[in-house]
Amino acid sequence: GLAKELDIPINQAESLLARYAAAYPGITAWVGKVHEHVAAVGEVRTLFGRRRFLPAIYAAHPADVNEARRQAVNTTVQGTAADLIKLALVRLDQTLPTEVKMLLTVHDSILLEVPDSLLEQTRSETIAVMQTPPPGFNVPLKVDVKAGRTWAECKEWHPLSGDTHD
């Protein structure tokens, strides 16, 4: 899959994956534990407890088993990220001024409609809320805030207050 995505030879993709595994052995060990867990119980959970059943882990075809293993890892990571966004939305709703409207979420982004007069206040409150991890979650959370008159403008980098984007 990596070779196809990067349009490189398979041996080069394998080399990249091997170097990644060597550089981050903790991730490789964690993925192995997720695979063992899903094989043992047929499900995975996000860090906040949402459950996904993966019965294909017991399939006769190796491709189905491999897909279930991939889904187990993906669900744990992306499902936890979705949980974090949902928790942040609740906290934001309790924090932001009533004039600020939450319009929608797209993956890990939240689109807000903000009066110009509240832009700086909303920016600082949004960062404070979203960078504060929920109880029991001790991974630092990084937040970028972008502003624009349209959603398309927000997808480009428009820093507020001299922020820089790396």
mmCIF file with all atom_site columns, C-alpha atoms in Angstrom:
data_model
loop_
_atom_site.group_PDB
_atom_site.id
_atom_site.type_symbol
_atom_site.label_atom_id
_atom_site.label_alt_id
_atom_site.label_comp_id
_atom_site.label_asym_id
_atom_site.label_entity_id
_atom_site.label_seq_id
_atom_site.pdbx_PDB_ins_code
_atom_site.Cartn_x
_atom_site.Cartn_y
_atom_site.Cartn_z
_atom_site.occupancy
_atom_site.B_iso_or_equiv
_atom_site.pdbx_formal_charge
_atom_site.auth_seq_id
_atom_site.auth_comp_id
_atom_site.auth_asym_id
_atom_site.auth_atom_id
_atom_site.pdbx_PDB_model_num
ATOM 1   C CA . GLY A 1 1   ? 0.000   0.000   0.000  1.00 0.00 ? 1   GLY A CA 1
ATOM 2   C CA . LEU A 1 2   ? 2.798   2.422   0.870  1.00 0.00 ? 2   LEU A CA 1
ATOM 3   C CA . ALA A 1 3   ? 4.614   1.671   -2.368 1.00 0.00 ? 3   ALA A CA 1
ATOM 4   C CA . LYS A 1 4   ? 1.480   2.403   -4.355 1.00 0.00 ? 4   LYS A CA 1
ATOM 5   C CA . GLU A 1 5   ? 0.651   5.566   -2.372 1.00 0.00 ? 5   GLU A CA 1
ATOM 6   C CA . LEU A 1 6   ? 4.166   6.998   -2.768 1.00 0.00 ? 6   LEU A CA 1
ATOM 7   C CA . ASP A 1 7   ? 4.668   5.553   -6.255 1.00 0.00 ? 7   ASP A CA 1
ATOM 8   C CA . ILE A 1 8   ? 7.921   3.882   -5.245 1.00 0.00 ? 8   ILE A CA 1
ATOM 9   C CA . PRO A 1 9   ? 9.252   0.314   -5.640 1.00 0.00 ? 9   PRO A CA 1
ATOM 10  C CA . ILE A 1 10  ? 8.067   -2.238  -3.073 1.00 0.00 ? 10  ILE A CA 1
ATOM 11  C CA . ASN A 1 11  ? 11.597  -2.830  -1.746 1.00 0.00 ? 11  ASN A CA 1
ATOM 12  C CA . GLN A 1 12  ? 11.979  0.907   -1.081 1.00 0.00 ? 12  GLN A CA 1
ATOM 13  C CA . ALA A 1 13  ? 8.635   0.979   0.765  1.00 0.00 ? 13  ALA A CA 1
ATOM 14  C CA . GLU A 1 14  ? 9.688   -2.051  2.816  1.00 0.00 ? 14  GLU A CA 1
ATOM 15  C CA . SER A 1 15  ? 12.935  -0.281  3.694  1.00 0.00 ? 15  SER A CA 1
ATOM 16  C CA . LEU A 1 16  ? 11.033  2.824   4.821  1.00 0.00 ? 16  LEU A CA 1
ATOM 17  C CA . LEU A 1 17  ? 8.712   0.719   6.986  1.00 0.00 ? 17  LEU A CA 1
ATOM 18  C CA . ALA A 1 18  ? 11.650  -1.156  8.517  1.00 0.00 ? 18  ALA A CA 1
ATOM 19  C CA . ARG A 1 19  ? 13.442  2.112   9.368  1.00 0.00 ? 19  ARG A CA 1
ATOM 20  C CA . TYR A 1 20  ? 10.227  3.499   10.874 1.00 0.00 ? 20  TYR A CA 1
ATOM 21  C CA . ALA A 1 21  ? 9.772   0.373   13.026 1.00 0.00 ? 21  ALA A CA 1
ATOM 22  C CA . ALA A 1 22  ? 13.393  0.612   14.193 1.00 0.00 ? 22  ALA A CA 1
ATOM 23  C CA . ALA A 1 23  ? 13.050  4.301   15.026 1.00 0.00 ? 23  ALA A CA 1
ATOM 24  C CA . TYR A 1 24  ? 9.755   3.846   16.906 1.00 0.00 ? 24  TYR A CA 1
ATOM 25  C CA . PRO A 1 25  ? 9.801   0.404   18.535 1.00 0.00 ? 25  PRO A CA 1
ATOM 26  C CA . GLY A 1 26  ? 7.071   1.402   20.990 1.00 0.00 ? 26  GLY A CA 1
ATOM 27  C CA . ILE A 1 27  ? 4.598   1.884   18.155 1.00 0.00 ? 27  ILE A CA 1
ATOM 28  C CA . THR A 1 28  ? 5.443   -1.512  16.701 1.00 0.00 ? 28  THR A CA 1
ATOM 29  C CA . ALA A 1 29  ? 4.923   -3.119  20.123 1.00 0.00 ? 29  ALA A CA 1
ATOM 30  C CA . TRP A 1 30  ? 1.620   -1.282  20.610 1.00 0.00 ? 30  TRP A CA 1
ATOM 31  C CA . VAL A 1 31  ? 0.326   -2.371  17.193 1.00 0.00 ? 31  VAL A CA 1
ATOM 32  C CA . GLY A 1 32  ? 1.232   -5.955  18.115 1.00 0.00 ? 32  GLY A CA 1
ATOM 33  C CA . LYS A 1 33  ? -0.757  -5.664  21.353 1.00 0.00 ? 33  LYS A CA 1
ATOM 34  C CA . VAL A 1 34  ? -3.772  -4.305  19.469 1.00 0.00 ? 34  VAL A CA 1
ATOM 35  C CA . HIS A 1 35  ? -3.560  -7.236  17.033 1.00 0.00 ? 35  HIS A CA 1
ATOM 36  C CA . GLU A 1 36  ? -3.329  -9.720  19.922 1.00 0.00 ? 36  GLU A CA 1
ATOM 37  C CA . HIS A 1 37  ? -6.266  -8.109  21.710 1.00 0.00 ? 37  HIS A CA 1
ATOM 38  C CA . VAL A 1 38  ? -8.581  -8.074  18.692 1.00 0.00 ? 38  VAL A CA 1
ATOM 39  C CA . ALA A 1 39  ? -7.693  -11.695 17.925 1.00 0.00 ? 39  ALA A CA 1
ATOM 40  C CA . ALA A 1 40  ? -8.508  -12.688 21.500 1.00 0.00 ? 40  ALA A CA 1
ATOM 41  C CA . VAL A 1 41  ? -11.809 -10.826 21.966 1.00 0.00 ? 41  VAL A CA 1
ATOM 42  C CA . GLY A 1 42  ? -12.975 -9.815  18.471 1.00 0.00 ? 42  GLY A CA 1
ATOM 43  C CA . GLU A 1 43  ? -13.300 -6.131  19.306 1.00 0.00 ? 43  GLU A CA 1
ATOM 44  C CA . VAL A 1 44  ? -11.338 -2.979  20.073 1.00 0.00 ? 44  VAL A CA 1
ATOM 45  C CA . ARG A 1 45  ? -12.155 0.102   22.087 1.00 0.00 ? 45  ARG A CA 1
ATOM 46  C CA . THR A 1 46  ? -11.123 3.712   21.908 1.00 0.00 ? 46  THR A CA 1
ATOM 47  C CA . LEU A 1 47  ? -9.298  5.114   24.925 1.00 0.00 ? 47  LEU A CA 1
ATOM 48  C CA . PHE A 1 48  ? -12.669 6.442   26.056 1.00 0.00 ? 48  PHE A CA 1
ATOM 49  C CA . GLY A 1 49  ? -14.382 3.060   25.812 1.00 0.00 ? 49  GLY A CA 1
ATOM 50  C CA . ARG A 1 50  ? -16.319 3.154   22.530 1.00 0.00 ? 50  ARG A CA 1
ATOM 51  C CA . ARG A 1 51  ? -16.354 -0.361  21.136 1.00 0.00 ? 51  ARG A CA 1
ATOM 52  C CA . ARG A 1 52  ? -16.084 -1.715  17.600 1.00 0.00 ? 52  ARG A CA 1
ATOM 53  C CA . PHE A 1 53  ? -16.673 -5.365  16.848 1.00 0.00 ? 53  PHE A CA 1
ATOM 54  C CA . LEU A 1 54  ? -14.410 -6.859  14.176 1.00 0.00 ? 54  LEU A CA 1
ATOM 55  C CA . PRO A 1 55  ? -15.703 -10.368 13.462 1.00 0.00 ? 55  PRO A CA 1
ATOM 56  C CA . ALA A 1 56  ? -13.583 -10.588 10.294 1.00 0.00 ? 56  ALA A CA 1
ATOM 57  C CA . ILE A 1 57  ? -10.601 -11.186 12.580 1.00 0.00 ? 57  ILE A CA 1
ATOM 58  C CA . TYR A 1 58  ? -11.826 -14.817 12.661 1.00 0.00 ? 58  TYR A CA 1
ATOM 59  C CA . ALA A 1 59  ? -12.297 -15.084 8.880  1.00 0.00 ? 59  ALA A CA 1
ATOM 60  C CA . ALA A 1 60  ? -10.858 -17.941 6.856  1.00 0.00 ? 60  ALA A CA 1
ATOM 61  C CA . HIS A 1 61  ? -9.281  -15.634 4.274  1.00 0.00 ? 61  HIS A CA 1
ATOM 62  C CA . PRO A 1 62  ? -5.992  -13.989 5.329  1.00 0.00 ? 62  PRO A CA 1
ATOM 63  C CA . ALA A 1 63  ? -6.892  -10.788 3.471  1.00 0.00 ? 63  ALA A CA 1
ATOM 64  C CA . ASP A 1 64  ? -10.017 -10.406 5.629  1.00 0.00 ? 64  ASP A CA 1
ATOM 65  C CA . VAL A 1 65  ? -8.011  -11.011 8.804  1.00 0.00 ? 65  VAL A CA 1
ATOM 66  C CA . ASN A 1 66  ? -5.394  -8.449  7.728  1.00 0.00 ? 66  ASN A CA 1
ATOM 67  C CA . GLU A 1 67  ? -8.126  -5.910  7.013  1.00 0.00 ? 67  GLU A CA 1
ATOM 68  C CA . ALA A 1 68  ? -9.619  -6.489  10.480 1.00 0.00 ? 68  ALA A CA 1
ATOM 69  C CA . ARG A 1 69  ? -6.179  -6.002  12.033 1.00 0.00 ? 69  ARG A CA 1
ATOM 70  C CA . ARG A 1 70  ? -5.744  -2.734  10.106 1.00 0.00 ? 70  ARG A CA 1
ATOM 71  C CA . GLN A 1 71  ? -9.218  -1.610  11.203 1.00 0.00 ? 71  GLN A CA 1
ATOM 72  C CA . ALA A 1 72  ? -8.404  -2.461  14.827 1.00 0.00 ? 72  ALA A CA 1
ATOM 73  C CA . VAL A 1 73  ? -5.405  -0.134  14.870 1.00 0.00 ? 73  VAL A CA 1
ATOM 74  C CA . ASN A 1 74  ? -7.196  2.557   12.847 1.00 0.00 ? 74  ASN A CA 1
ATOM 75  C CA . THR A 1 75  ? -10.285 2.443   15.086 1.00 0.00 ? 75  THR A CA 1
ATOM 76  C CA . THR A 1 76  ? -8.241  2.789   18.237 1.00 0.00 ? 76  THR A CA 1
ATOM 77  C CA . VAL A 1 77  ? -6.358  5.832   16.943 1.00 0.00 ? 77  VAL A CA 1
ATOM 78  C CA . GLN A 1 78  ? -8.990  7.608   14.840 1.00 0.00 ? 78  GLN A CA 1
ATOM 79  C CA . GLY A 1 79  ? -11.844 6.658   17.157 1.00 0.00 ? 79  GLY A CA 1
ATOM 80  C CA . THR A 1 80  ? -9.992  8.177   20.101 1.00 0.00 ? 80  THR A CA 1
ATOM 81  C CA . ALA A 1 81  ? -9.361  11.329  18.039 1.00 0.00 ? 81  ALA A CA 1
ATOM 82  C CA . ALA A 1 82  ? -13.104 11.501  17.264 1.00 0.00 ? 82  ALA A CA 1
ATOM 83  C CA . ASP A 1 83  ? -13.870 11.119  20.967 1.00 0.00 ? 83  ASP A CA 1
ATOM 84  C CA . LEU A 1 84  ? -11.499 14.001  21.765 1.00 0.00 ? 84  LEU A CA 1
ATOM 85  C CA . ILE A 1 85  ? -13.256 16.251  19.227 1.00 0.00 ? 85  ILE A CA 1
ATOM 86  C CA . LYS A 1 86  ? -16.676 15.387  20.658 1.00 0.00 ? 86  LYS A CA 1
ATOM 87  C CA . LEU A 1 87  ? -15.534 16.148  24.193 1.00 0.00 ? 87  LEU A CA 1
ATOM 88  C CA . ALA A 1 88  ? -13.995 19.435  23.018 1.00 0.00 ? 88  ALA A CA 1
ATOM 89  C CA . LEU A 1 89  ? -17.239 20.404  21.262 1.00 0.00 ? 89  LEU A CA 1
ATOM 90  C CA . VAL A 1 90  ? -19.169 20.014  24.505 1.00 0.00 ? 90  VAL A CA 1
ATOM 91  C CA . ARG A 1 91  ? -16.618 22.111  26.410 1.00 0.00 ? 91  ARG A CA 1
ATOM 92  C CA . LEU A 1 92  ? -16.531 24.738  23.637 1.00 0.00 ? 92  LEU A CA 1
ATOM 93  C CA . ASP A 1 93  ? -20.313 25.021  23.684 1.00 0.00 ? 93  ASP A CA 1
ATOM 94  C CA . GLN A 1 94  ? -20.143 25.759  27.413 1.00 0.00 ? 94  GLN A CA 1
ATOM 95  C CA . THR A 1 95  ? -17.313 28.301  26.986 1.00 0.00 ? 95  THR A CA 1
ATOM 96  C CA . LEU A 1 96  ? -17.779 30.350  23.833 1.00 0.00 ? 96  LEU A CA 1
ATOM 97  C CA . PRO A 1 97  ? -19.995 33.436  23.709 1.00 0.00 ? 97  PRO A CA 1
ATOM 98  C CA . THR A 1 98  ? -23.518 32.813  22.439 1.00 0.00 ? 98  THR A CA 1
ATOM 99  C CA . GLU A 1 99  ? -22.766 34.958  19.356 1.00 0.00 ? 99  GLU A CA 1
ATOM 100 C CA . VAL A 1 100 ? -20.271 32.324  18.172 1.00 0.00 ? 100 VAL A CA 1
ATOM 101 C CA . LYS A 1 101 ? -21.935 29.563  16.189 1.00 0.00 ? 101 LYS A CA 1
ATOM 102 C CA . MET A 1 102 ? -20.512 26.068  15.795 1.00 0.00 ? 102 MET A CA 1
ATOM 103 C CA . LEU A 1 103 ? -21.355 25.172  12.197 1.00 0.00 ? 103 LEU A CA 1
ATOM 104 C CA . LEU A 1 104 ? -19.827 21.740  11.601 1.00 0.00 ? 104 LEU A CA 1
ATOM 105 C CA . THR A 1 105 ? -16.914 19.409  12.081 1.00 0.00 ? 105 THR A CA 1
ATOM 106 C CA . VAL A 1 106 ? -14.805 17.907  9.323  1.00 0.00 ? 106 VAL A CA 1
ATOM 107 C CA . HIS A 1 107 ? -12.478 15.144  10.536 1.00 0.00 ? 107 HIS A CA 1
ATOM 108 C CA . ASP A 1 108 ? -10.373 16.917  13.167 1.00 0.00 ? 108 ASP A CA 1
ATOM 109 C CA . SER A 1 109 ? -11.525 20.460  12.365 1.00 0.00 ? 109 SER A CA 1
ATOM 110 C CA . ILE A 1 110 ? -14.293 22.567  13.817 1.00 0.00 ? 110 ILE A CA 1
ATOM 111 C CA . LEU A 1 111 ? -15.816 25.360  11.741 1.00 0.00 ? 111 LEU A CA 1
ATOM 112 C CA . LEU A 1 112 ? -17.049 28.322  13.775 1.00 0.00 ? 112 LEU A CA 1
ATOM 113 C CA . GLU A 1 113 ? -18.877 31.444  12.659 1.00 0.00 ? 113 GLU A CA 1
ATOM 114 C CA . VAL A 1 114 ? -17.433 34.315  14.688 1.00 0.00 ? 114 VAL A CA 1
ATOM 115 C CA . PRO A 1 115 ? -18.253 38.020  14.703 1.00 0.00 ? 115 PRO A CA 1
ATOM 116 C CA . ASP A 1 116 ? -15.147 40.102  13.945 1.00 0.00 ? 116 ASP A CA 1
ATOM 117 C CA . SER A 1 117 ? -15.378 41.735  17.367 1.00 0.00 ? 117 SER A CA 1
ATOM 118 C CA . LEU A 1 118 ? -14.995 38.344  19.077 1.00 0.00 ? 118 LEU A CA 1
ATOM 119 C CA . LEU A 1 119 ? -12.290 36.857  16.860 1.00 0.00 ? 119 LEU A CA 1
ATOM 120 C CA . GLU A 1 120 ? -9.351  37.187  19.273 1.00 0.00 ? 120 GLU A CA 1
ATOM 121 C CA . GLN A 1 121 ? -11.390 36.115  22.306 1.00 0.00 ? 121 GLN A CA 1
ATOM 122 C CA . THR A 1 122 ? -12.761 33.117  20.427 1.00 0.00 ? 122 THR A CA 1
ATOM 123 C CA . ARG A 1 123 ? -9.308  32.205  19.176 1.00 0.00 ? 123 ARG A CA 1
ATOM 124 C CA . SER A 1 124 ? -7.766  32.164  22.653 1.00 0.00 ? 124 SER A CA 1
ATOM 125 C CA . GLU A 1 125 ? -10.730 30.378  24.264 1.00 0.00 ? 125 GLU A CA 1
ATOM 126 C CA . THR A 1 126 ? -10.832 27.760  21.505 1.00 0.00 ? 126 THR A CA 1
ATOM 127 C CA . ILE A 1 127 ? -7.124  27.024  21.863 1.00 0.00 ? 127 ILE A CA 1
ATOM 128 C CA . ALA A 1 128 ? -7.381  26.850  25.656 1.00 0.00 ? 128 ALA A CA 1
ATOM 129 C CA . VAL A 1 129 ? -10.340 24.464  25.558 1.00 0.00 ? 129 VAL A CA 1
ATOM 130 C CA . MET A 1 130 ? -9.040  22.241  22.781 1.00 0.00 ? 130 MET A CA 1
ATOM 131 C CA . GLN A 1 131 ? -5.492  21.973  24.151 1.00 0.00 ? 131 GLN A CA 1
ATOM 132 C CA . THR A 1 132 ? -6.758  20.939  27.577 1.00 0.00 ? 132 THR A CA 1
ATOM 133 C CA . PRO A 1 133 ? -6.859  17.155  27.563 1.00 0.00 ? 133 PRO A CA 1
ATOM 134 C CA . PRO A 1 134 ? -9.730  15.376  29.265 1.00 0.00 ? 134 PRO A CA 1
ATOM 135 C CA . PRO A 1 135 ? -9.045  13.643  32.606 1.00 0.00 ? 135 PRO A CA 1
ATOM 136 C CA . GLY A 1 136 ? -6.824  10.607  32.199 1.00 0.00 ? 136 GLY A CA 1
ATOM 137 C CA . PHE A 1 137 ? -5.475  11.682  28.810 1.00 0.00 ? 137 PHE A CA 1
ATOM 138 C CA . ASN A 1 138 ? -1.898  12.898  29.121 1.00 0.00 ? 138 ASN A CA 1
ATOM 139 C CA . VAL A 1 139 ? -0.827  13.384  25.495 1.00 0.00 ? 139 VAL A CA 1
ATOM 140 C CA . PRO A 1 140 ? -0.243  17.041  24.566 1.00 0.00 ? 140 PRO A CA 1
ATOM 141 C CA . LEU A 1 141 ? -2.772  18.340  22.061 1.00 0.00 ? 141 LEU A CA 1
ATOM 142 C CA . LYS A 1 142 ? -1.715  20.852  19.391 1.00 0.00 ? 142 LYS A CA 1
ATOM 143 C CA . VAL A 1 143 ? -4.301  23.240  17.980 1.00 0.00 ? 143 VAL A CA 1
ATOM 144 C CA . ASP A 1 144 ? -4.088  25.542  14.957 1.00 0.00 ? 144 ASP A CA 1
ATOM 145 C CA . VAL A 1 145 ? -6.649  28.305  14.502 1.00 0.00 ? 145 VAL A CA 1
ATOM 146 C CA . LYS A 1 146 ? -7.275  29.693  11.039 1.00 0.00 ? 146 LYS A CA 1
ATOM 147 C CA . ALA A 1 147 ? -9.582  32.547  10.059 1.00 0.00 ? 147 ALA A CA 1
ATOM 148 C CA . GLY A 1 148 ? -11.231 33.597  6.860  1.00 0.00 ? 148 GLY A CA 1
ATOM 149 C CA . ARG A 1 149 ? -14.432 34.989  5.408  1.00 0.00 ? 149 ARG A CA 1
ATOM 150 C CA . THR A 1 150 ? -15.214 31.645  3.729  1.00 0.00 ? 150 THR A CA 1
ATOM 151 C CA . TRP A 1 151 ? -14.501 28.022  4.503  1.00 0.00 ? 151 TRP A CA 1
ATOM 152 C CA . ALA A 1 152 ? -12.156 27.924  1.504  1.00 0.00 ? 152 ALA A CA 1
ATOM 153 C CA . GLU A 1 153 ? -10.125 30.771  3.007  1.00 0.00 ? 153 GLU A CA 1
ATOM 154 C CA . CYS A 1 154 ? -9.985  28.906  6.314  1.00 0.00 ? 154 CYS A CA 1
ATOM 155 C CA . LYS A 1 155 ? -8.467  25.884  4.608  1.00 0.00 ? 155 LYS A CA 1
ATOM 156 C CA . GLU A 1 156 ? -5.498  28.063  3.667  1.00 0.00 ? 156 GLU A CA 1
ATOM 157 C CA . TRP A 1 157 ? -3.220  29.363  6.394  1.00 0.00 ? 157 TRP A CA 1
ATOM 158 C CA . HIS A 1 158 ? -4.322  32.776  7.634  1.00 0.00 ? 158 HIS A CA 1
ATOM 159 C CA . PRO A 1 159 ? -2.535  33.293  10.932 1.00 0.00 ? 159 PRO A CA 1
ATOM 160 C CA . LEU A 1 160 ? -4.090  35.331  13.693 1.00 0.00 ? 160 LEU A CA 1
ATOM 161 C CA . SER A 1 161 ? -1.982  37.568  15.936 1.00 0.00 ? 161 SER A CA 1
ATOM 162 C CA . GLY A 1 162 ? 1.261   36.846  14.131 1.00 0.00 ? 162 GLY A CA 1
ATOM 163 C CA . ASP A 1 163 ? 1.199   33.061  14.646 1.00 0.00 ? 163 ASP A CA 1
ATOM 164 C CA . THR A 1 164 ? 3.461   31.105  12.377 1.00 0.00 ? 164 THR A CA 1
ATOM 165 C CA . HIS A 1 165 ? 2.636   27.830  10.720 1.00 0.00 ? 165 HIS A CA 1
ATOM 166 C CA . ASP A 1 166 ? 5.224   25.096  10.475 1.00 0.00 ? 166 ASP A CA 1
#
